[in-house]
Short mmCIF file of C-alpha atoms in Angstrom, two decimals:
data_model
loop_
_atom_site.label_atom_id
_atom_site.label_comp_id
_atom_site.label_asym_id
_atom_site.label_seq_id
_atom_site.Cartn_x
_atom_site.Cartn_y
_atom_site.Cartn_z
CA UNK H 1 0.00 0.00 0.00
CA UNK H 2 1.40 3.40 -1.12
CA UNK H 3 0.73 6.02 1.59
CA UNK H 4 0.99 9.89 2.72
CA UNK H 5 1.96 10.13 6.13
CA UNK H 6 3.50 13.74 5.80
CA UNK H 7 1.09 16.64 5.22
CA UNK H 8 3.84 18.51 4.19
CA UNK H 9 4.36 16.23 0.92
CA UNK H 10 0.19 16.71 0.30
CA UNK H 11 0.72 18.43 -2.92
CA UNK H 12 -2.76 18.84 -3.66
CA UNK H 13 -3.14 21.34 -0.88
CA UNK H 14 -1.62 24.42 -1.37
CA UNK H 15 1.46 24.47 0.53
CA UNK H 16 0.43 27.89 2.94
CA UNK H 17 -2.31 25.65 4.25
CA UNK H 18 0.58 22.48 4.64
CA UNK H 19 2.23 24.46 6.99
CA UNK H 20 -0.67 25.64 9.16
CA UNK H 21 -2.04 21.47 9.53
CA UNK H 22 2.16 20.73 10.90
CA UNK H 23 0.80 21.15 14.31
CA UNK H 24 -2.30 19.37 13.96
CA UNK H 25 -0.41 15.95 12.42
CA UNK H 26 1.77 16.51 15.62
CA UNK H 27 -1.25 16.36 17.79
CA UNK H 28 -3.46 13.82 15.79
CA UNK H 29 -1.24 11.69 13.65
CA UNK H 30 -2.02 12.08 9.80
CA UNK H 31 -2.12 9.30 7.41
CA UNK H 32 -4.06 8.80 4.05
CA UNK H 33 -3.51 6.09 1.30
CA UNK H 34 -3.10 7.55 -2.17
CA UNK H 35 -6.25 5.71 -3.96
CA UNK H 36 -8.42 7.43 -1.53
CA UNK H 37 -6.70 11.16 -1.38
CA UNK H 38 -7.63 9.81 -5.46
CA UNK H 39 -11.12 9.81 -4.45
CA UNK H 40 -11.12 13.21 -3.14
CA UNK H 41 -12.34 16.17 -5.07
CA UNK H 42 -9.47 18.44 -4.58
CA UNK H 43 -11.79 21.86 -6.04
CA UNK H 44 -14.42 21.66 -2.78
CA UNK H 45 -13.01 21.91 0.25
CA UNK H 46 -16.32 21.06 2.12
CA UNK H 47 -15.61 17.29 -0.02
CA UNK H 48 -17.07 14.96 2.40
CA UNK H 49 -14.01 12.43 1.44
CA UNK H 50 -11.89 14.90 2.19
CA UNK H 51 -13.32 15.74 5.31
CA UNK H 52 -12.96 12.34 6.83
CA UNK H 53 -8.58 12.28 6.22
CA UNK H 54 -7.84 15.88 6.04
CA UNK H 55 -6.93 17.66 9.40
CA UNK H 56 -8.33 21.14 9.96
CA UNK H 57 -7.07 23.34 12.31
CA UNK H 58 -10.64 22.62 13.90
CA UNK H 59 -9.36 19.80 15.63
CA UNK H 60 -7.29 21.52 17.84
CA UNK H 61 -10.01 23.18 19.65
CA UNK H 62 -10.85 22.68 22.99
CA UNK H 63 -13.52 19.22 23.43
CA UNK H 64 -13.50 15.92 24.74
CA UNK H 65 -11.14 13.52 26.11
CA UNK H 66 -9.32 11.01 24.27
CA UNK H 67 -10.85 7.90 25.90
CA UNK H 68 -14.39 9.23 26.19
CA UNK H 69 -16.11 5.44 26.71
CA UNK H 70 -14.28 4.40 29.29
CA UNK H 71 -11.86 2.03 27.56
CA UNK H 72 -8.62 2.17 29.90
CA UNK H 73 -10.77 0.55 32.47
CA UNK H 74 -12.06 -2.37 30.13
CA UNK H 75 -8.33 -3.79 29.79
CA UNK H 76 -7.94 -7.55 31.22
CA UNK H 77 -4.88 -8.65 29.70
CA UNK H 78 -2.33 -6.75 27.23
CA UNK H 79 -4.11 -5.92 24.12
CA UNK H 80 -7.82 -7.72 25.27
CA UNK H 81 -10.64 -5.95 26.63
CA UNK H 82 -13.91 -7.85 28.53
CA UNK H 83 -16.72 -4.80 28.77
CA UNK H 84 -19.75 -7.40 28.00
CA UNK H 85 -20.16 -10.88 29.32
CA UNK H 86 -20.42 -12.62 25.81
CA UNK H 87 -17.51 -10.26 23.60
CA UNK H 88 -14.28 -9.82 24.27
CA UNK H 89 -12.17 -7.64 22.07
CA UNK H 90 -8.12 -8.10 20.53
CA UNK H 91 -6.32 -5.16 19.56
CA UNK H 92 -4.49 -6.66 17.57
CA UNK H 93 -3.05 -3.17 15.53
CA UNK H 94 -2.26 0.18 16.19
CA UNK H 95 -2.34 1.25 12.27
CA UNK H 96 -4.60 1.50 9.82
CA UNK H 97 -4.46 2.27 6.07
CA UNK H 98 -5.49 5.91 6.64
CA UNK H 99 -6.78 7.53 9.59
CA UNK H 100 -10.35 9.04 10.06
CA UNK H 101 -10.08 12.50 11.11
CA UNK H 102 -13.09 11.18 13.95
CA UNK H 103 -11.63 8.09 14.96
CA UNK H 104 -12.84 7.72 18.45
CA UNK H 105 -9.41 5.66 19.30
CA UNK H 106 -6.76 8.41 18.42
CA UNK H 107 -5.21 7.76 21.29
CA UNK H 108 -3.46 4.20 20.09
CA UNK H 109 -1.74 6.26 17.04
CA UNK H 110 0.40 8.46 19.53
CA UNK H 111 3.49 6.75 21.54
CA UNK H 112 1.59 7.76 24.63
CA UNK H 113 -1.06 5.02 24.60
CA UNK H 114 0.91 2.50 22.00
CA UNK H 115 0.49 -0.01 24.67
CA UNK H 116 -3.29 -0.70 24.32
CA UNK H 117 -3.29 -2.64 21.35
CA UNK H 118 -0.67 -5.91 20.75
CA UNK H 119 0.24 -8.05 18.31
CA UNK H 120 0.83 -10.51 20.77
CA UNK H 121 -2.68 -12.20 21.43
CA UNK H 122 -1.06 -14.63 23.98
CA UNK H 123 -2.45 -12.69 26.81
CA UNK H 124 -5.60 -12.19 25.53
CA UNK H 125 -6.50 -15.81 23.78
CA UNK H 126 -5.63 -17.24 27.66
CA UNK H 127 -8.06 -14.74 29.11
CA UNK H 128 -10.78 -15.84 27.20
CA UNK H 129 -9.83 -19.42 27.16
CA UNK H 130 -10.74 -19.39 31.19
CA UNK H 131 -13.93 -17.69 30.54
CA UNK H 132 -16.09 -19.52 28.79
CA UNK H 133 -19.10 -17.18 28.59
CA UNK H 134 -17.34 -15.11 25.57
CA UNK H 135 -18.81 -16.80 22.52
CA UNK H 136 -17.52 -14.14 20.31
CA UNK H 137 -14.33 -11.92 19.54
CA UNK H 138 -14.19 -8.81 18.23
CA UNK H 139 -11.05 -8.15 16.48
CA UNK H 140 -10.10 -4.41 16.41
CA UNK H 141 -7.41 -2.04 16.44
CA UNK H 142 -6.26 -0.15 14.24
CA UNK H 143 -7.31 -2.11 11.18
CA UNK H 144 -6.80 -6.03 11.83
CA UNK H 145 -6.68 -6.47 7.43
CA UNK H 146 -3.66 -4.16 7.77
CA UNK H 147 -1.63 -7.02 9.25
CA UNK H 148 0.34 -9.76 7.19
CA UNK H 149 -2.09 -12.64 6.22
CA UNK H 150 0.11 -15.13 7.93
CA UNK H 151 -0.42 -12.95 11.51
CA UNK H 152 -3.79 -12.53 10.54
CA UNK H 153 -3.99 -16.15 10.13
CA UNK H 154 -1.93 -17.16 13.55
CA UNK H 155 -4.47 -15.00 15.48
CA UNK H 156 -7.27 -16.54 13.87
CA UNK H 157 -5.97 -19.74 14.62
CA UNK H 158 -5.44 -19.34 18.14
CA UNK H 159 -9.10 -18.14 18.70
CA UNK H 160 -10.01 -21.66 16.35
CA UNK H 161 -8.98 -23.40 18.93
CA UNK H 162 -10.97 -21.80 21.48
CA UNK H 163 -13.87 -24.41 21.54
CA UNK H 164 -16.47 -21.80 23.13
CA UNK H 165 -15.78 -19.20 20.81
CA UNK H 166 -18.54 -19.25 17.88
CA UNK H 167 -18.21 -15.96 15.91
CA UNK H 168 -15.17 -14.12 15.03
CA UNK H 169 -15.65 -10.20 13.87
CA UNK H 170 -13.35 -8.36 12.19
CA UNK H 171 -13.85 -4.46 12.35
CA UNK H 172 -12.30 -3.11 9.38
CA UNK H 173 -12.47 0.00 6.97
CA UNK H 174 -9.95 -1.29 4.53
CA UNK H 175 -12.48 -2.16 2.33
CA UNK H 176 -13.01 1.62 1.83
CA UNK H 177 -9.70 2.99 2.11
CA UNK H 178 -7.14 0.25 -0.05
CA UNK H 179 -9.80 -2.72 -1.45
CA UNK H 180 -6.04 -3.52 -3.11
CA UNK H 181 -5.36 -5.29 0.09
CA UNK H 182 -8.03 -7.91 -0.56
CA UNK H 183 -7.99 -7.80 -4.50
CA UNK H 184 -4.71 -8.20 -4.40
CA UNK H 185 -3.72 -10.46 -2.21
CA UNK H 186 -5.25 -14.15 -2.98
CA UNK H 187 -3.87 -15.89 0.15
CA UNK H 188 -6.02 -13.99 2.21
CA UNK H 189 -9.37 -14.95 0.86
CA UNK H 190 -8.68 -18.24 1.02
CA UNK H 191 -6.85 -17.55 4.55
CA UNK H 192 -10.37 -16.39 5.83
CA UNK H 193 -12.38 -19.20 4.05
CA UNK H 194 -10.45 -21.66 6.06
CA UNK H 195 -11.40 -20.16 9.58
CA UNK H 196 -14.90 -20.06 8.25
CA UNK H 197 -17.44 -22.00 9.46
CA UNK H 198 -21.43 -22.97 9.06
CA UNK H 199 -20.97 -22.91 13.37
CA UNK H 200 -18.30 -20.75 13.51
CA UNK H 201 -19.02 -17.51 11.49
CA UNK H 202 -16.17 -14.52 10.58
CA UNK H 203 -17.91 -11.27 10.30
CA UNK H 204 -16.50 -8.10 8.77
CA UNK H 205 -18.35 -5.26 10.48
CA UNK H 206 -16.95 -2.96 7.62
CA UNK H 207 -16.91 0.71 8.09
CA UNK H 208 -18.36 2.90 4.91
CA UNK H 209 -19.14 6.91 5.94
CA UNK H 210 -20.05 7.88 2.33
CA UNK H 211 -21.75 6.81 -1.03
CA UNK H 212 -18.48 7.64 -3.05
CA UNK H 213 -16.41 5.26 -1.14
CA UNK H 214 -18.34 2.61 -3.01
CA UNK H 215 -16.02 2.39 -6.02
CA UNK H 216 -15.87 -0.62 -7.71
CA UNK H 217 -12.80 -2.07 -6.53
CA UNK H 218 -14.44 -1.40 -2.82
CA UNK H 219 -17.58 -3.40 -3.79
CA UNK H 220 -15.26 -6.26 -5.66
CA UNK H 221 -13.31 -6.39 -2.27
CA UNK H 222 -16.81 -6.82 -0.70
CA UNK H 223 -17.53 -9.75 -3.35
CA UNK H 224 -14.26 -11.41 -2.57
CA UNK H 225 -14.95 -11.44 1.21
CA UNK H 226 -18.42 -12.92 1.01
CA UNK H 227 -17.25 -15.43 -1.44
CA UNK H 228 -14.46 -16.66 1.40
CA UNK H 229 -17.51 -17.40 3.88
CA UNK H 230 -17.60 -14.10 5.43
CA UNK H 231 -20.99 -11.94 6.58
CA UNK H 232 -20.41 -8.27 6.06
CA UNK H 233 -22.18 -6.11 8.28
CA UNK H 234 -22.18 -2.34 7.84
CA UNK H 235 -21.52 0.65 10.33
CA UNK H 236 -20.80 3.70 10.38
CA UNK H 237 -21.20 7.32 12.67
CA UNK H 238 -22.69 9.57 11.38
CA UNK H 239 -21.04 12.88 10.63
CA UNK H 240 -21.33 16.48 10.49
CA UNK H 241 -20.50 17.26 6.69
CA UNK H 242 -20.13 13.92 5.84
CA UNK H 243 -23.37 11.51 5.98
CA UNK H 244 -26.00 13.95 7.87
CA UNK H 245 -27.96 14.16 5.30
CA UNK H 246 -31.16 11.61 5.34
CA UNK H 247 -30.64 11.17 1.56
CA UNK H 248 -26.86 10.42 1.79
CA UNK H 249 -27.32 8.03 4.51
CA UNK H 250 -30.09 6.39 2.87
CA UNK H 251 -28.46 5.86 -0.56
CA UNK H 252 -25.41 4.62 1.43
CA UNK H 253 -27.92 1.89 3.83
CA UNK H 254 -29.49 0.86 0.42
CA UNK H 255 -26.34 0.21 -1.61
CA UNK H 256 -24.84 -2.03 0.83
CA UNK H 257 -28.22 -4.09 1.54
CA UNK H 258 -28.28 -4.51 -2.10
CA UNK H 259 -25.09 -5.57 -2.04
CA UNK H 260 -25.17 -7.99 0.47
CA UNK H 261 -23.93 -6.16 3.36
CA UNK H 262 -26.11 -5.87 6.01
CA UNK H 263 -27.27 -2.79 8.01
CA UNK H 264 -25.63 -3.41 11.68
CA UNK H 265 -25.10 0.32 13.30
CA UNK H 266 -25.17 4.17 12.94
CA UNK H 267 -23.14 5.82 16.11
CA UNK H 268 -23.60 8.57 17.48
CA UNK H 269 -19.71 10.33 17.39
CA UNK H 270 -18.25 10.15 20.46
CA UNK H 271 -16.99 13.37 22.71
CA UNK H 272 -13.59 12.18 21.29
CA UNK H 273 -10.63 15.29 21.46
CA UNK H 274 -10.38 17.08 17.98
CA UNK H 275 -13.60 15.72 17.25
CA UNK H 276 -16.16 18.57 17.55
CA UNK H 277 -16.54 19.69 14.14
CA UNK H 278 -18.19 15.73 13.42
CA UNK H 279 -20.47 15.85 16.13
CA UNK H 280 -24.53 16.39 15.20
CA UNK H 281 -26.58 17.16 18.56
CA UNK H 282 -28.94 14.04 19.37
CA UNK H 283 -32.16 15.31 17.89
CA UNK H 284 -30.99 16.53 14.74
CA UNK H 285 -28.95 13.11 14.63
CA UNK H 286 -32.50 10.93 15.66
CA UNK H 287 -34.63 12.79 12.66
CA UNK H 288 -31.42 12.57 9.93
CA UNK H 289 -31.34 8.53 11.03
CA UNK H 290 -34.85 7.90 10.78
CA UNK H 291 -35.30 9.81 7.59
CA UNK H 292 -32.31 7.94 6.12
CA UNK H 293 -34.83 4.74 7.08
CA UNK H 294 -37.50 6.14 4.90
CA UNK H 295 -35.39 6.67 1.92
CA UNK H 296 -34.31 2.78 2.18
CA UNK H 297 -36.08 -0.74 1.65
CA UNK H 298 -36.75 -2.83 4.69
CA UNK H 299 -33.37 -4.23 4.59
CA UNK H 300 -31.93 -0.89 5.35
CA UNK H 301 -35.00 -0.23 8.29
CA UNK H 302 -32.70 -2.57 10.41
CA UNK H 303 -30.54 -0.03 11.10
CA UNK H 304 -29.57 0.76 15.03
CA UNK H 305 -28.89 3.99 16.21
CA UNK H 306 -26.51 3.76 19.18
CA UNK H 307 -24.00 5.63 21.49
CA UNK H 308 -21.41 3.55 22.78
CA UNK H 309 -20.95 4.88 26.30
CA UNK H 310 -18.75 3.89 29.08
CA UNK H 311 -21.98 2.18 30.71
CA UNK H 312 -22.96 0.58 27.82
CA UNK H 313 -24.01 0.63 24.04
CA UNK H 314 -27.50 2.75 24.58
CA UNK H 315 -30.25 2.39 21.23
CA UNK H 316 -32.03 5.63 20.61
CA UNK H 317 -35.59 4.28 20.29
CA UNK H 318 -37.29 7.36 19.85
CA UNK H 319 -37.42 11.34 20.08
CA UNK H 320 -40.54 13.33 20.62
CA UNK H 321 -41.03 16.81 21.60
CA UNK H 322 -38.34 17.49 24.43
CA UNK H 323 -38.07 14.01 25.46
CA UNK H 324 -35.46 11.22 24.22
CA UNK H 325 -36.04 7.40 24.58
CA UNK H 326 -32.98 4.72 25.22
CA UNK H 327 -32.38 1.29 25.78
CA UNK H 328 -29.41 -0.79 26.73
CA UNK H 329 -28.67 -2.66 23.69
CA UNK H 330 -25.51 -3.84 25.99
CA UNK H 331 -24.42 -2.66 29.36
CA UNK H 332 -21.45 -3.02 31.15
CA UNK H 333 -23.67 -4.01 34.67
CA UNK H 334 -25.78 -6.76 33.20
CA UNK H 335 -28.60 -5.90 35.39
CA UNK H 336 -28.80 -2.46 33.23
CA UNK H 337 -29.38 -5.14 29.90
CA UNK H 338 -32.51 -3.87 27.97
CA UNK H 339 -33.57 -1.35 30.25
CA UNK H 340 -35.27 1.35 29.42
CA UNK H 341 -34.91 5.56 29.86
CA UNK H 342 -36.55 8.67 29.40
CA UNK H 343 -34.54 11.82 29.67
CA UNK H 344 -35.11 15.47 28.55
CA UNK H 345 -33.28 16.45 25.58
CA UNK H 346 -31.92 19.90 25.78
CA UNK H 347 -30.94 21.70 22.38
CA UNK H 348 -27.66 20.86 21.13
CA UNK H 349 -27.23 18.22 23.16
CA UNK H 350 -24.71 14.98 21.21
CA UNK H 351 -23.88 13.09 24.01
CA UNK H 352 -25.83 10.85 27.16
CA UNK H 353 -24.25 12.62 29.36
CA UNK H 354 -25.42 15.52 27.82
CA UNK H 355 -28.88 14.56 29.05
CA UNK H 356 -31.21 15.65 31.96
CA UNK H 357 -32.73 14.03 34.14
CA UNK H 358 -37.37 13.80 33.79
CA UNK H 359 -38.73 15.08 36.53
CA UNK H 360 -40.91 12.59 38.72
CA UNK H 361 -44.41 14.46 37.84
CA UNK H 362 -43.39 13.92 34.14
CA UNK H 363 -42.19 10.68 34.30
CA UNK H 364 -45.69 9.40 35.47
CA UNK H 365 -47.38 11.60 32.70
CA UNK H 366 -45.26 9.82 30.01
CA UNK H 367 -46.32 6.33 31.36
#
């Protein structure tokens, strides 16, 4: 893969505005693979594409924290977290084949946090060996398809052997930014059909943000991945100049369903640092979700609209008037699983604990 990882050397920006991003890559590390700065139209500067690789000086305002969901405290072993009963996640890489400008895991791209994620599964694969409630692993990073097939393939291996482990997912937006990696590489199709399984799926939870980053050698990538035995499931957050717009988000839902990928998640962006020019309060977010459901076929209806929070992964069921409705779709204290909230939902609001509390006369009116 053929990369820029110096703005500096970003000749299609003029070279005044180079020098003003320097501090930015220092902050937030840049990176961007040349077929997708190939993608980006070079004339608009509000180019969604561009939007989700290019720093702005933005980014350095002040907002968030870098580990806004509560990861640090979800570590068991090097490289393996354990936040729900039945998943347990390996970070398996700390790279990917560009970076998103609203990655909510910045933190693992500067030497500071480097730590967090490990090539080394050893740790991990023992932890959930000894715990034989996780049925499935979520393999995350950084980008897991930016590692060598024959790592790829050791890691996969180990959790193979894992006799309670049912369903391996592999979060991944390679697809989208260098499909070369799969079209090109013919070991690791038949790498992943070997791991694959009638009872004992590999899912690709692959990340598209944008219509345009279906080019055909994305959706051929997509082809060769289901023809290895593996389910695609889509997600994405949505984002401020990128996908809020009901008929963006709907055209992207509907090309993936009718391309075999299945609708999975839309996110809510996290309170990351550098992150607040993404961010779309909650009940602009809600309406631009639900309209992107009415511009789709059932398949795309399926759809979940979540905010992964340190308590939990909490499903916006509904917004009306100045109330929001939630549900634990996951929780990190099982006895919080599936329950259900009512909040008020002040203006501008983008984050749960953004949210106020009902008072008890209007909580009985709304039952």
């Amino acid at each position: 893969m053929r990369y820029c990882a110096d703005i500096r050397q970003l000749e299609p920006l003029p070279e005044s505005e180079r020098e003003r991003l320097v501090p930015v890559t220092k902050e937030f590390t840049f990176r961007a693979s040349h077929y997708y700065l190939s993608l980006i139209n070079w004339d608009d500067p509000e180019d969604p594409l561009r939007r989700i690789v290019i720093p702005t000086q933005g980014e350095l305002a002040e907002f968030g924290r870098l580990d806004p969901s509560g990861e640090a405290a979800n570590y068991v072993a090097k490289g393996c977290q354990h936040k729900y009963r039945n998943t347990a996640l390996l970070l398996v890489s700390n790279a990917c084949a560009s970076y998103c400008r609203f990655c909510f895991r910045k933190r693992l791209f500067r030497g500071d946090h480097a730590l967090e994620a490990s090539l080394d599964v050893s740790p991990g694969l023992g932890y959930i060996a000894s715990h034989p409630e996780i049925d499935n692993v979520l393999l995350t990073g950084g980008d897991p398809l930016v590692l060598a097939t024959r790592q790829l393939d050791k890691i996969l291996a180990g959790l193979r052997a894992i006799p309670h482990v049912r369903v391996i997912r592999i979060g991944t937006k390679v697809p989208a930014f260098d499909p070369d990696r799969i079209n090109g590489d013919p070991g690791l199709p038949e790498m992943l059909a070997r791991h694959s399984a009638p009872t004992a799926r590999i899912y690709a939870a692959v990340n598209f943000n944008h219509p345009r980053e279906l080019t055909q050698q994305s959706l051929r990538s997509l082809e060769i991945l289901k023809a290895a035995g593996v389910e695609l499931v889509h997600q994405t957050p949505l984002l401020r100049g990128v996908n809020d717009d009901p008929a963006v988000l709907g055209e992207l839902l509907n090309r993936l369903a009718w391309g075999g990928v299945h609708p999975y998640y839309v996110f809510q962006s996290r309170p990351v640092a550098g992150n607040s020019g993404f961010v779309v309060p909650l009940r602009q977010a809600y309406a631009i979700v639900e309209g992107a459901k009415n511009h789709g076929s059932g398949l795309a209806k399926r759809i979940r609209f979540v905010m992964s929070h340190d308590t939990g992964k909490i499903e916006v069921v509904a917004v009306e008037g100045d109330l929001i409705y939630l549900k634990y779709h996951q929780a990190r204290d099982p006895a919080d699983l599936g329950r259900f909230m009512v909040f008020r939902l002040p203006d501008g609001a983008g984050w749960f604990d953004d949210l106020a509390p009902v008072e008890p006369a209007r909580t009985k009116a709304v039952k």
